[in-house]
Amino acid sequence: MRIEWSHLNKVYTSQNRPRARRIGLLDFTAAARKGITAVLGPEGSGKSTLLQLTAGLLVPDDGRITYQVTEGETVIWSKGRAAAVGTSALGSLKSRITYIPPMRRMNKSISLEKYLLYHAQLGQMPYPRRRVAELIAEWGLAAVRRVPLSAIPGEMMKRVMLVEMLLRDPLIALLDEPTAGLDQWGKRLLWRELRRLAPHRIILIATRDLRWAECADDLLLMESGSCRRLGPKKLLTANVPEGTVAAWYEMMQTFSNHRSRPRRGTFIADRREKGY
Ligand SMILES: Nc1ncnc2c1ncn2[C@@H]1O[C@H](COP(=O)(O)OP(=O)(O)OP(=O)(O)O)[C@@H](O)[C@H]1O
């Protein structure tokens, strides 16, 4: 199992101001293997764009994503494939990818319990009623189990989305800021569940919660839409005395600030030529 991103580019244009363009991804090339990959990077570095492209919710302007699902089964997502067949280019893989946005409200009148039961049945979970009841209790959602989704408060919706993911049992899980809105107990529960799923799935987590990112096997550091560093967490964090993700990230940002600060009288073009 593997996901390969090859020379991905994504530029956002505004309908009102077509000349105002923002770079989402810039020649992004990297790969993710089985396990948990923490996608790190400063605000606006392209973490969410990467997850949404990988979920098939956005179409790349250029480049391709290759999903090696099982031995001999390869699926490709690119502008050409999207133009030819739309999201059905992802075929049955689409239903095995779960994307969880940072926060979501749902305008649905169906009760939480019925909604989760529907997803358990969709995911062909054995004993769906029992599993839904267990997860509702475990994630502290019993008080709202008969409440319509539209009336569930925002911070609780994060837990609903995570339970939905566990019921669907995806092959690829893409979580954007999954700990935002979770308390310590929720964070621990999510850590445990993701570690349980990790050996047989590809899990990408875009997060600014560097302590929680310790649950990852691999770290992918983004900068200005590109992949700046990718590798096993153990190997990368071994280079910093504290040995933590937070310390490694801080060190990388210090270098980054140093690199991007133009020296007096140095033009950007000069810096490129000199390979800064
Ligand atoms: N829908 C959009 N329309 C216009 N520009 C966008 C859109 N989504 C993202 N961008 C821009 O693309 C760039 C990358 O944004 P993205 O949200 O992918 O980064 P991020 O690393 O996830 O940031 P954050 O940590 O703030 O969520 C930013 O400059 C952002 O302003």
GROMACS .gro file of N, CA, C and O and ligand atoms in nm, residues 12 22-24 42-49 208, ligand 1:
model
   83
   12TYR      N    1  -0.520   2.829  -0.675
   12TYR     CA    2  -0.657   2.876  -0.652
   12TYR      C    3  -0.674   3.011  -0.719
   12TYR      O    4  -0.588   3.098  -0.703
   22ARG      N    5  -0.354   3.208  -0.575
   22ARG     CA    6  -0.285   3.160  -0.456
   22ARG      C    7  -0.236   3.018  -0.482
   22ARG      O    8  -0.311   2.936  -0.534
   23ILE      N    9  -0.114   2.994  -0.440
   23ILE     CA   10  -0.058   2.861  -0.464
   23ILE      C   11  -0.098   2.767  -0.352
   23ILE      O   12  -0.073   2.794  -0.235
   24GLY      N   13  -0.165   2.659  -0.389
   24GLY     CA   14  -0.200   2.556  -0.291
   24GLY      C   15  -0.086   2.456  -0.281
   24GLY      O   16  -0.032   2.433  -0.174
   42PRO      N   17   0.380   2.534   0.840
   42PRO     CA   18   0.316   2.657   0.887
   42PRO      C   19   0.181   2.681   0.818
   42PRO      O   20   0.147   2.612   0.721
   43GLU      N   21   0.109   2.776   0.870
   43GLU     CA   22  -0.021   2.816   0.814
   43GLU      C   23  -0.005   2.846   0.664
   43GLU      O   24   0.091   2.915   0.626
   44GLY      N   25  -0.093   2.791   0.583
   44GLY     CA   26  -0.091   2.822   0.440
   44GLY      C   27   0.015   2.746   0.362
   44GLY      O   28   0.039   2.776   0.245
   45SER      N   29   0.077   2.645   0.423
   45SER     CA   30   0.183   2.572   0.351
   45SER      C   31   0.127   2.465   0.258
   45SER      O   32   0.203   2.403   0.184
   46GLY      N   33  -0.004   2.440   0.264
   46GLY     CA   34  -0.066   2.348   0.167
   46GLY      C   35  -0.113   2.216   0.224
   46GLY      O   36  -0.152   2.126   0.149
   47LYS      N   37  -0.118   2.204   0.357
   47LYS     CA   38  -0.156   2.076   0.420
   47LYS      C   39  -0.299   2.035   0.380
   47LYS      O   40  -0.322   1.923   0.337
   48SER      N   41  -0.393   2.129   0.395
   48SER     CA   42  -0.533   2.096   0.364
   48SER      C   43  -0.551   2.068   0.215
   48SER      O   44  -0.626   1.979   0.176
   49THR      N   45  -0.480   2.144   0.133
   49THR     CA   46  -0.490   2.123  -0.013
   49THR      C   47  -0.445   1.981  -0.047
   49THR      O   48  -0.510   1.912  -0.126
  208ARG      N   49  -0.135   2.085   1.369
  208ARG     CA   50  -0.042   2.181   1.431
  208ARG      C   51  -0.020   2.143   1.577
  208ARG      O   52   0.047   2.212   1.650
  277LIG     N1   53  -1.051   2.774  -0.142
  277LIG     C1   54  -0.942   2.851  -0.152
  277LIG     N2   55  -0.945   2.963  -0.227
  277LIG     C2   56  -0.834   3.041  -0.240
  277LIG     N3   57  -0.716   3.014  -0.181
  277LIG     C3   58  -0.708   2.903  -0.105
  277LIG     C4   59  -0.820   2.815  -0.087
  277LIG     N4   60  -0.782   2.714  -0.006
  277LIG     C5   61  -0.652   2.737   0.024
  277LIG     N5   62  -0.609   2.849  -0.035
  277LIG     C6   63  -0.473   2.906  -0.027
  277LIG     O1   64  -0.380   2.804  -0.060
  277LIG     C7   65  -0.268   2.809   0.026
  277LIG     C8   66  -0.255   2.677   0.100
  277LIG     O2   67  -0.366   2.667   0.187
  277LIG     P1   68  -0.397   2.538   0.275
  277LIG     O3   69  -0.526   2.562   0.346
  277LIG     O4   70  -0.386   2.416   0.190
  277LIG     O5   71  -0.276   2.541   0.378
  277LIG     P2   72  -0.266   2.479   0.523
  277LIG     O6   73  -0.125   2.444   0.543
  277LIG     O7   74  -0.367   2.372   0.541
  277LIG     O8   75  -0.302   2.602   0.614
  277LIG     P3   76  -0.373   2.604   0.759
  277LIG     O9   77  -0.274   2.541   0.853
  277LIG    O10   78  -0.394   2.747   0.784
  277LIG    O11   79  -0.501   2.525   0.744
  277LIG     C9   80  -0.289   2.930   0.118
  277LIG    O12   81  -0.224   3.041   0.062
  277LIG    C10   82  -0.439   2.951   0.114
  277LIG    O13   83  -0.473   3.086   0.134
   0.00000   0.00000   0.00000
